[in-house]
Amino acid sequence: MLRLHAPQVLGALVRRYGHFGEAEDAVQEALLAAAREWPGRGVPDNPRGWLIKVASRRLTDQLRSDSARRRREENAALLTPRDAFTAPPPGEARAPSQDDTLTLLFLCCDPSLAPAAQIALTLRAVGGLTTAEIARAHLVPEATMAQRISRAKQKVRGAPFRQPGPADRDARLAAVLQVLYLIFNEGYTATSGPALHRADLAREAVRLTRAVRLLLPREGAVTGLLALMLLTDARSAARTGPHGELVPLDEQDRSLWDAAAIGEGVALVEESLRQGPAGVYQVQAAIAALHDEAARAEDTDWPQILALYDILVRRTPEPMAALGRAVAVAMVHGPSAGLGELAALEERLAGHHRLESVRGHLLERAGDPEGARAAYQVASQRTLSRPESRYLQMRAARLTP
């Protein structure tokens, strides 16, 4: 519940005081205070108002150390409506004139920030995660993550707290969606470390994307991204075996898939395709829906998936889309055809473990166990994910004479 209030509380402070970095620190302190006090005293009737009050007090105390700032904030306060920074009473329909969640997302995804900084700042300011939680999710020391977040806050210091204008709104929204997509992907398939899946990051990405969709319900890209996340995450329970080992899609126990999430995701795909031309997220979601709707691996509609990949590779230059298409080509036209597609990706994916992993799979299907074993071994050495490495080593071992 605390994280649901975080962006609204931060937005209230930034609107009133500015000072994004200091306001964000004050909100984190208020969230920590609530985590300590509410379990014993109970949740206040107006939790958002309580958080704003505590965070405002912390921020005001900090700003009072500078007399010029203090005078400026006092003058601003005199011009502020008395109820501007309190939540409406229960049952009252009054809503904020602007939604701070989306504004904060635009601010955190400022084009001047590197993607890693955008992700960290989004998780901290909008997601309400602590620096320690973000550091653990990314398997880096807390001090390293603190520096990353601090530098990001310095870069956006002084940026106006408002949504972008019509000229750059679409580009900025695309950046927000890309950050949410990256957060989800890192949660669904961790790029490094001992665990295949970081459920906390995946859930946070879904939650934030739901929040954006509530604000922009007619944006096909937003609807498509949420559909893609739900349809992909629906398979989570079947992706690992009893000892944490990776289970590939065609070997998963589909009875473990989340039927409710699949149903919601399929409905969202259909809605997203009615909301305008199909973009990258809508097409990817449609591919995921075809996988999820197949009762058995052999029931998968690969010709339709290949047709969708043909559209996807025309929409995006991402080499992973082309790699997915190569797999679809192999499933429709045979492994030799898929290997021919891989040859065209050598330069774009040079050194990437997924290229060798797919090569191993297709060589195995083509009846070349020696070549497949060599490809699996190379892939296992290149990946930083321990579950993926163990899986690839196991595939190679199976082919050892």
Coordinates of C-alpha atoms in Angstrom, one line a residue:
M1 CA 0.0 0.0 0.0
L2 CA 2.9 2.4 0.8
R3 CA 4.2 2.2 -2.7
L4 CA 0.8 3.1 -4.2
H5 CA 1.0 6.4 -2.4
A6 CA 4.7 7.2 -3.1
P7 CA 4.3 9.0 -6.5
Q8 CA 1.4 11.1 -5.3
V9 CA 3.2 12.1 -2.1
L10 CA 6.4 12.9 -4.1
G11 CA 4.4 14.8 -6.7
A12 CA 2.7 17.0 -4.0
L13 CA 6.1 17.9 -2.5
V14 CA 7.8 18.6 -5.9
R15 CA 4.9 20.8 -7.0
R16 CA 5.1 22.8 -3.8
Y17 CA 8.8 23.0 -3.1
G18 CA 10.7 21.9 -6.2
H19 CA 14.0 20.3 -5.2
F20 CA 13.3 16.9 -6.7
G21 CA 16.2 15.2 -5.0
E22 CA 15.6 16.5 -1.5
A23 CA 11.8 15.9 -1.9
E24 CA 12.4 12.3 -2.9
D25 CA 14.7 11.7 0.1
A26 CA 12.0 13.2 2.3
V27 CA 9.3 10.8 0.9
Q28 CA 11.6 7.8 1.5
E29 CA 12.0 8.9 5.1
A30 CA 8.2 9.2 5.4
L31 CA 7.7 5.8 3.9
L32 CA 10.2 4.3 6.4
A33 CA 8.4 6.1 9.3
A34 CA 5.1 4.6 8.1
A35 CA 6.6 1.2 7.9
R36 CA 7.8 1.5 11.5
E37 CA 4.7 3.1 13.0
W38 CA 1.6 1.8 11.2
P39 CA 1.9 -1.8 12.1
G40 CA 1.6 -0.9 15.8
R41 CA -0.6 2.1 15.7
G42 CA -2.8 1.1 12.7
V43 CA -3.1 2.8 9.3
P44 CA -4.3 6.4 9.6
D45 CA -7.7 7.3 8.1
N46 CA -5.9 9.5 5.5
P47 CA -2.7 7.6 4.8
R48 CA -1.7 9.8 1.9
G49 CA -2.2 13.0 3.9
W50 CA -0.2 11.5 6.8
L51 CA 2.7 10.7 4.4
I52 CA 2.6 14.2 2.8
K53 CA 2.6 15.8 6.3
V54 CA 5.5 13.8 7.5
A55 CA 7.5 14.2 4.3
S56 CA 6.8 17.9 4.2
R57 CA 8.0 18.3 7.7
R58 CA 11.2 16.5 6.9
L59 CA 11.8 18.5 3.8
T60 CA 11.0 21.8 5.4
D61 CA 13.4 21.0 8.2
Q62 CA 16.1 20.4 5.6
L63 CA 15.3 23.5 3.6
R64 CA 15.3 25.8 6.6
S65 CA 19.1 25.4 6.8
D66 CA 19.2 27.8 4.0
S67 CA 17.5 31.1 4.7
A68 CA 16.9 32.0 1.1
R69 CA 15.2 28.8 0.4
R70 CA 13.1 29.1 3.6
R71 CA 11.8 32.5 2.5
R72 CA 11.0 31.2 -1.0
E73 CA 9.1 28.2 0.4
E74 CA 7.2 30.4 2.9
N75 CA 6.1 32.7 0.1
A76 CA 5.1 29.8 -2.1
A77 CA 3.1 28.3 0.8
L78 CA 1.1 31.5 1.2
L79 CA 0.0 31.2 -2.4
T80 CA -1.0 27.6 -2.1
P81 CA -4.7 26.5 -1.5
R82 CA -5.0 25.1 2.0
D83 CA -6.3 21.7 0.8
A84 CA -4.0 21.3 -2.2
F85 CA -1.7 18.8 -0.5
T86 CA -4.2 16.7 1.4
A87 CA -6.1 13.7 0.2
P88 CA -9.9 14.1 0.0
P89 CA -12.0 12.7 2.8
P90 CA -13.5 9.2 2.4
G91 CA -16.4 9.3 -0.1
E92 CA -15.5 12.7 -1.6
A93 CA -15.1 12.6 -5.4
R94 CA -12.5 15.3 -5.7
A95 CA -9.4 14.2 -7.6
P96 CA -6.0 15.8 -8.2
S97 CA -6.1 18.3 -11.2
Q98 CA -3.1 16.5 -12.6
D99 CA -1.8 13.0 -12.1
D100 CA 1.6 13.0 -10.6
T101 CA 2.4 9.4 -11.4
L102 CA 2.7 9.9 -15.1
T103 CA 4.5 13.3 -14.6
L104 CA 7.1 11.6 -12.3
L105 CA 7.6 8.8 -14.9
F106 CA 8.3 11.4 -17.6
L107 CA 10.8 13.1 -15.2
C108 CA 12.5 9.9 -14.2
C109 CA 12.8 8.9 -17.9
D110 CA 14.4 12.1 -18.9
P111 CA 16.4 11.6 -22.2
S112 CA 19.6 13.0 -20.6
L113 CA 19.7 9.9 -18.3
A114 CA 21.2 6.5 -19.3
P115 CA 18.8 3.6 -19.3
A116 CA 20.3 2.2 -16.1
A117 CA 19.8 5.5 -14.3
Q118 CA 16.2 5.8 -15.7
I119 CA 15.4 2.4 -14.3
A120 CA 16.9 3.1 -10.9
L121 CA 15.3 6.5 -10.5
T122 CA 11.9 5.1 -11.6
L123 CA 12.0 2.3 -9.1
R124 CA 13.0 4.7 -6.3
A125 CA 10.7 7.7 -7.0
V126 CA 7.7 6.1 -8.6
G127 CA 8.0 2.5 -7.4
G128 CA 8.8 3.6 -3.8
L129 CA 11.6 1.0 -3.5
T130 CA 14.5 1.8 -1.1
T131 CA 18.0 2.0 -2.5
A132 CA 18.8 -1.2 -0.7
E133 CA 15.9 -3.0 -2.4
I134 CA 16.9 -1.7 -5.9
A135 CA 20.6 -2.7 -5.3
R136 CA 19.6 -6.2 -4.3
A137 CA 17.4 -6.6 -7.4
H138 CA 20.3 -5.6 -9.6
L139 CA 22.9 -7.5 -7.6
V140 CA 25.1 -4.5 -7.0
P141 CA 26.3 -3.0 -3.7
E142 CA 24.0 -0.5 -2.1
A143 CA 26.7 2.2 -2.2
T144 CA 27.0 1.8 -6.0
M145 CA 23.2 2.1 -6.5
A146 CA 23.1 5.1 -4.1
Q147 CA 25.7 6.8 -6.3
R148 CA 23.7 6.0 -9.5
I149 CA 20.5 7.4 -8.1
S150 CA 22.2 10.4 -6.7
R151 CA 23.8 11.3 -10.1
A152 CA 20.4 10.8 -11.8
K153 CA 18.7 13.2 -9.3
Q154 CA 21.4 15.7 -9.9
K155 CA 20.9 15.5 -13.7
V156 CA 17.1 16.2 -13.4
R157 CA 17.6 18.9 -10.8
G158 CA 15.7 22.0 -11.9
A159 CA 13.7 20.2 -14.6
P160 CA 10.1 21.5 -14.7
F161 CA 7.6 19.3 -13.0
R162 CA 5.2 19.0 -15.9
Q163 CA 4.3 16.6 -18.6
P164 CA 6.0 17.1 -22.0
G165 CA 4.4 19.2 -24.6
P166 CA 2.7 17.8 -27.8
A167 CA 6.0 18.1 -29.7
D168 CA 7.9 15.5 -27.7
R169 CA 5.1 13.7 -25.8
D170 CA 5.1 10.6 -27.9
A171 CA 8.9 10.2 -27.8
R172 CA 8.9 10.7 -24.0
L173 CA 6.1 8.2 -23.6
A174 CA 8.0 5.7 -25.7
A175 CA 11.0 6.2 -23.3
V176 CA 8.7 5.5 -20.3
L177 CA 7.4 2.3 -21.8
Q178 CA 10.9 1.2 -22.7
V179 CA 12.0 1.6 -19.1
L180 CA 9.0 -0.3 -17.8
Y181 CA 9.7 -3.1 -20.4
L182 CA 13.4 -3.3 -19.3
I183 CA 12.4 -3.5 -15.7
F184 CA 10.0 -6.3 -16.5
N185 CA 12.5 -8.2 -18.6
E186 CA 15.2 -8.0 -15.9
G187 CA 12.6 -9.4 -13.4
Y188 CA 11.4 -12.1 -15.7
T189 CA 14.8 -13.3 -16.9
A190 CA 17.6 -12.0 -14.8
T191 CA 20.7 -11.2 -16.9
S192 CA 23.0 -12.3 -14.1
G193 CA 23.1 -14.0 -10.7
P194 CA 21.8 -17.2 -9.1
A195 CA 18.1 -16.8 -9.8
L196 CA 16.3 -17.0 -13.1
H197 CA 13.4 -14.9 -12.0
R198 CA 13.2 -11.8 -9.8
A199 CA 9.5 -11.7 -9.1
D200 CA 9.6 -8.4 -7.2
L201 CA 10.9 -6.5 -10.3
A202 CA 8.5 -8.2 -12.6
R203 CA 5.5 -7.4 -10.3
E204 CA 6.7 -3.8 -9.9
A205 CA 6.8 -3.4 -13.7
V206 CA 3.3 -4.8 -14.1
R207 CA 2.0 -2.5 -11.3
L208 CA 3.5 0.6 -12.8
T209 CA 2.3 -0.3 -16.3
R210 CA -1.2 -0.8 -14.9
A211 CA -1.0 2.7 -13.4
V212 CA 0.0 4.2 -16.7
R213 CA -2.8 2.4 -18.4
L214 CA -5.3 3.9 -16.0
L215 CA -4.1 7.3 -17.0
L216 CA -3.8 6.5 -20.7
P217 CA -6.5 3.9 -21.4
R218 CA -6.7 4.6 -25.1
E219 CA -3.0 4.3 -25.9
G220 CA -2.5 1.1 -27.8
A221 CA 1.2 0.8 -26.9
V222 CA 0.4 1.0 -23.2
T223 CA -2.3 -1.6 -23.5
G224 CA -0.1 -3.8 -25.6
L225 CA 2.8 -3.6 -23.1
L226 CA 0.6 -4.6 -20.2
A227 CA -0.8 -7.5 -22.2
L228 CA 2.7 -8.6 -23.1
M229 CA 3.8 -8.5 -19.5
L230 CA 0.8 -10.5 -18.3
L231 CA 1.0 -13.1 -21.0
T232 CA 4.7 -13.6 -20.4
D233 CA 4.6 -13.6 -16.6
A234 CA 1.7 -16.1 -16.7
R235 CA 4.2 -18.8 -17.4
S236 CA 6.4 -18.0 -14.4
A237 CA 5.4 -20.9 -12.2
A238 CA 6.4 -23.5 -14.9
R239 CA 9.7 -21.9 -15.9
T240 CA 11.8 -23.6 -13.3
G241 CA 11.9 -27.2 -11.9
P242 CA 12.0 -28.3 -8.2
H243 CA 15.7 -27.4 -7.9
G244 CA 15.5 -24.0 -9.7
E245 CA 16.6 -25.5 -13.1
L246 CA 15.3 -23.8 -16.2
V247 CA 12.5 -25.5 -18.1
P248 CA 12.2 -24.4 -21.8
L249 CA 8.8 -23.3 -23.1
D250 CA 8.1 -26.5 -25.1
E251 CA 8.7 -28.7 -22.0
Q252 CA 6.7 -26.7 -19.4
D253 CA 3.7 -28.0 -17.5
R254 CA 1.0 -25.7 -18.9
S255 CA -1.4 -26.6 -16.2
L256 CA 0.8 -24.4 -14.0
W257 CA 0.3 -21.3 -16.2
D258 CA -1.9 -18.6 -14.8
A259 CA -5.2 -18.9 -16.7
A260 CA -6.6 -15.7 -15.3
A261 CA -3.6 -13.7 -16.4
I262 CA -3.7 -15.3 -19.8
G263 CA -7.4 -14.4 -20.2
E264 CA -6.8 -10.8 -19.2
G265 CA -3.8 -10.6 -21.5
V266 CA -5.6 -12.0 -24.5
A267 CA -8.5 -9.5 -24.0
L268 CA -5.9 -6.7 -23.7
V269 CA -4.2 -7.7 -26.9
E270 CA -7.5 -7.6 -28.8
E271 CA -8.3 -4.2 -27.3
S272 CA -4.8 -2.8 -28.1
L273 CA -5.2 -3.8 -31.7
R274 CA -8.4 -1.9 -31.9
Q275 CA -6.7 1.2 -30.5
G276 CA -4.6 2.0 -33.6
P277 CA -1.9 0.6 -35.8
A278 CA -0.1 -2.3 -34.3
G279 CA 3.2 -1.3 -32.7
V280 CA 6.1 -3.3 -31.3
Y281 CA 4.4 -4.1 -28.0
Q282 CA 1.1 -5.1 -29.6
V283 CA 2.8 -7.5 -32.0
Q284 CA 4.9 -9.1 -29.3
A285 CA 1.8 -9.5 -27.1
A286 CA 0.0 -11.2 -30.0
I287 CA 2.9 -13.6 -30.3
A288 CA 2.8 -14.3 -26.6
A289 CA -1.0 -14.9 -26.8
L290 CA -0.5 -17.5 -29.5
H291 CA 2.0 -19.4 -27.3
D292 CA -0.3 -19.1 -24.2
E293 CA -3.4 -20.2 -26.0
A294 CA -1.8 -23.5 -27.2
A295 CA -2.9 -26.3 -24.9
R296 CA 0.2 -28.3 -25.9
A297 CA 3.5 -27.3 -27.4
E298 CA 2.7 -29.2 -30.6
D299 CA -0.6 -27.1 -30.9
T300 CA 1.3 -23.8 -31.3
D301 CA 0.3 -21.9 -34.4
W302 CA 3.9 -21.4 -35.7
P303 CA 2.8 -20.1 -39.2
Q304 CA 0.8 -17.3 -37.6
I305 CA 3.7 -16.6 -35.2
L306 CA 6.1 -16.4 -38.1
A307 CA 3.7 -14.0 -39.9
L308 CA 3.7 -11.8 -36.8
Y309 CA 7.5 -11.9 -36.6
D310 CA 7.6 -10.7 -40.2
I311 CA 5.7 -7.7 -39.1
L312 CA 7.8 -7.2 -35.9
V313 CA 11.1 -7.1 -37.7
R314 CA 9.8 -4.4 -39.9
R315 CA 8.8 -2.4 -36.8
T316 CA 12.0 -2.6 -34.8
P317 CA 15.7 -3.0 -35.5
E318 CA 16.2 -5.0 -32.3
P319 CA 18.3 -8.1 -33.2
M320 CA 16.4 -10.2 -30.6
A321 CA 13.3 -9.8 -32.7
A322 CA 15.2 -11.2 -35.7
L323 CA 16.4 -14.0 -33.5
G324 CA 12.9 -14.9 -32.5
R325 CA 11.9 -14.9 -36.2
A326 CA 14.8 -17.3 -36.9
V327 CA 13.3 -19.7 -34.4
A328 CA 9.8 -19.3 -36.0
V329 CA 11.3 -19.9 -39.5
A330 CA 12.9 -23.2 -38.2
M331 CA 9.6 -24.3 -36.7
V332 CA 7.7 -23.7 -39.9
H333 CA 10.3 -24.5 -42.6
G334 CA 12.8 -26.7 -40.8
P335 CA 16.0 -26.3 -38.8
S336 CA 18.2 -25.8 -41.9
A337 CA 16.1 -22.8 -42.9
G338 CA 16.4 -21.4 -39.3
L339 CA 20.2 -21.9 -39.4
G340 CA 20.3 -19.9 -42.6
E341 CA 18.5 -17.0 -40.8
L342 CA 21.1 -17.2 -38.0
A343 CA 23.9 -16.7 -40.4
A344 CA 22.5 -13.2 -41.2
L345 CA 22.6 -12.3 -37.5
E346 CA 26.3 -13.2 -36.9
E347 CA 27.5 -9.6 -36.9
R348 CA 24.6 -8.1 -35.0
L349 CA 24.7 -10.7 -32.2
A350 CA 28.3 -11.5 -32.1
G351 CA 29.3 -12.7 -28.7
H352 CA 25.8 -13.0 -27.4
H353 CA 24.9 -16.3 -25.7
R354 CA 21.4 -16.4 -27.1
L355 CA 22.7 -16.7 -30.6
E356 CA 24.8 -19.7 -29.7
S357 CA 21.9 -21.2 -27.6
V358 CA 19.5 -21.0 -30.5
R359 CA 22.2 -22.4 -32.9
G360 CA 22.7 -25.4 -30.5
H361 CA 18.9 -26.0 -30.5
L362 CA 18.6 -25.9 -34.3
L363 CA 21.8 -28.0 -34.9
E364 CA 20.4 -30.6 -32.5
R365 CA 17.1 -30.7 -34.4
A366 CA 19.0 -30.9 -37.6
G367 CA 20.8 -34.0 -36.5
D368 CA 24.3 -32.5 -35.8
P369 CA 25.0 -33.4 -32.1
E370 CA 28.6 -32.5 -32.3
G371 CA 27.9 -29.0 -33.6
A372 CA 25.0 -28.6 -31.1
R373 CA 27.2 -29.6 -28.2
A374 CA 29.9 -27.1 -29.1
A375 CA 27.3 -24.3 -29.5
Y376 CA 25.7 -25.1 -26.1
Q377 CA 29.1 -25.0 -24.5
V378 CA 30.0 -21.6 -25.9
A379 CA 26.6 -20.3 -24.9
S380 CA 27.0 -21.6 -21.3
Q381 CA 30.3 -19.8 -21.0
R382 CA 28.9 -16.5 -22.3
T383 CA 25.8 -16.2 -20.2
L384 CA 26.0 -14.5 -16.7
S385 CA 22.8 -16.3 -15.5
R386 CA 23.7 -19.4 -13.5
P387 CA 20.4 -21.2 -14.2
E388 CA 20.8 -20.6 -17.9
S389 CA 24.4 -21.7 -17.8
R390 CA 23.5 -25.0 -15.9
Y391 CA 20.7 -25.6 -18.4
L392 CA 23.0 -25.2 -21.4
Q393 CA 25.7 -27.4 -19.8
M394 CA 23.1 -30.1 -19.3
R395 CA 22.0 -29.9 -22.9
A396 CA 25.7 -30.2 -24.0
A397 CA 26.2 -33.2 -21.6
R398 CA 23.2 -35.0 -23.1
L399 CA 25.0 -34.9 -26.5
T400 CA 28.3 -36.2 -25.2
P401 CA 29.1 -39.6 -26.8

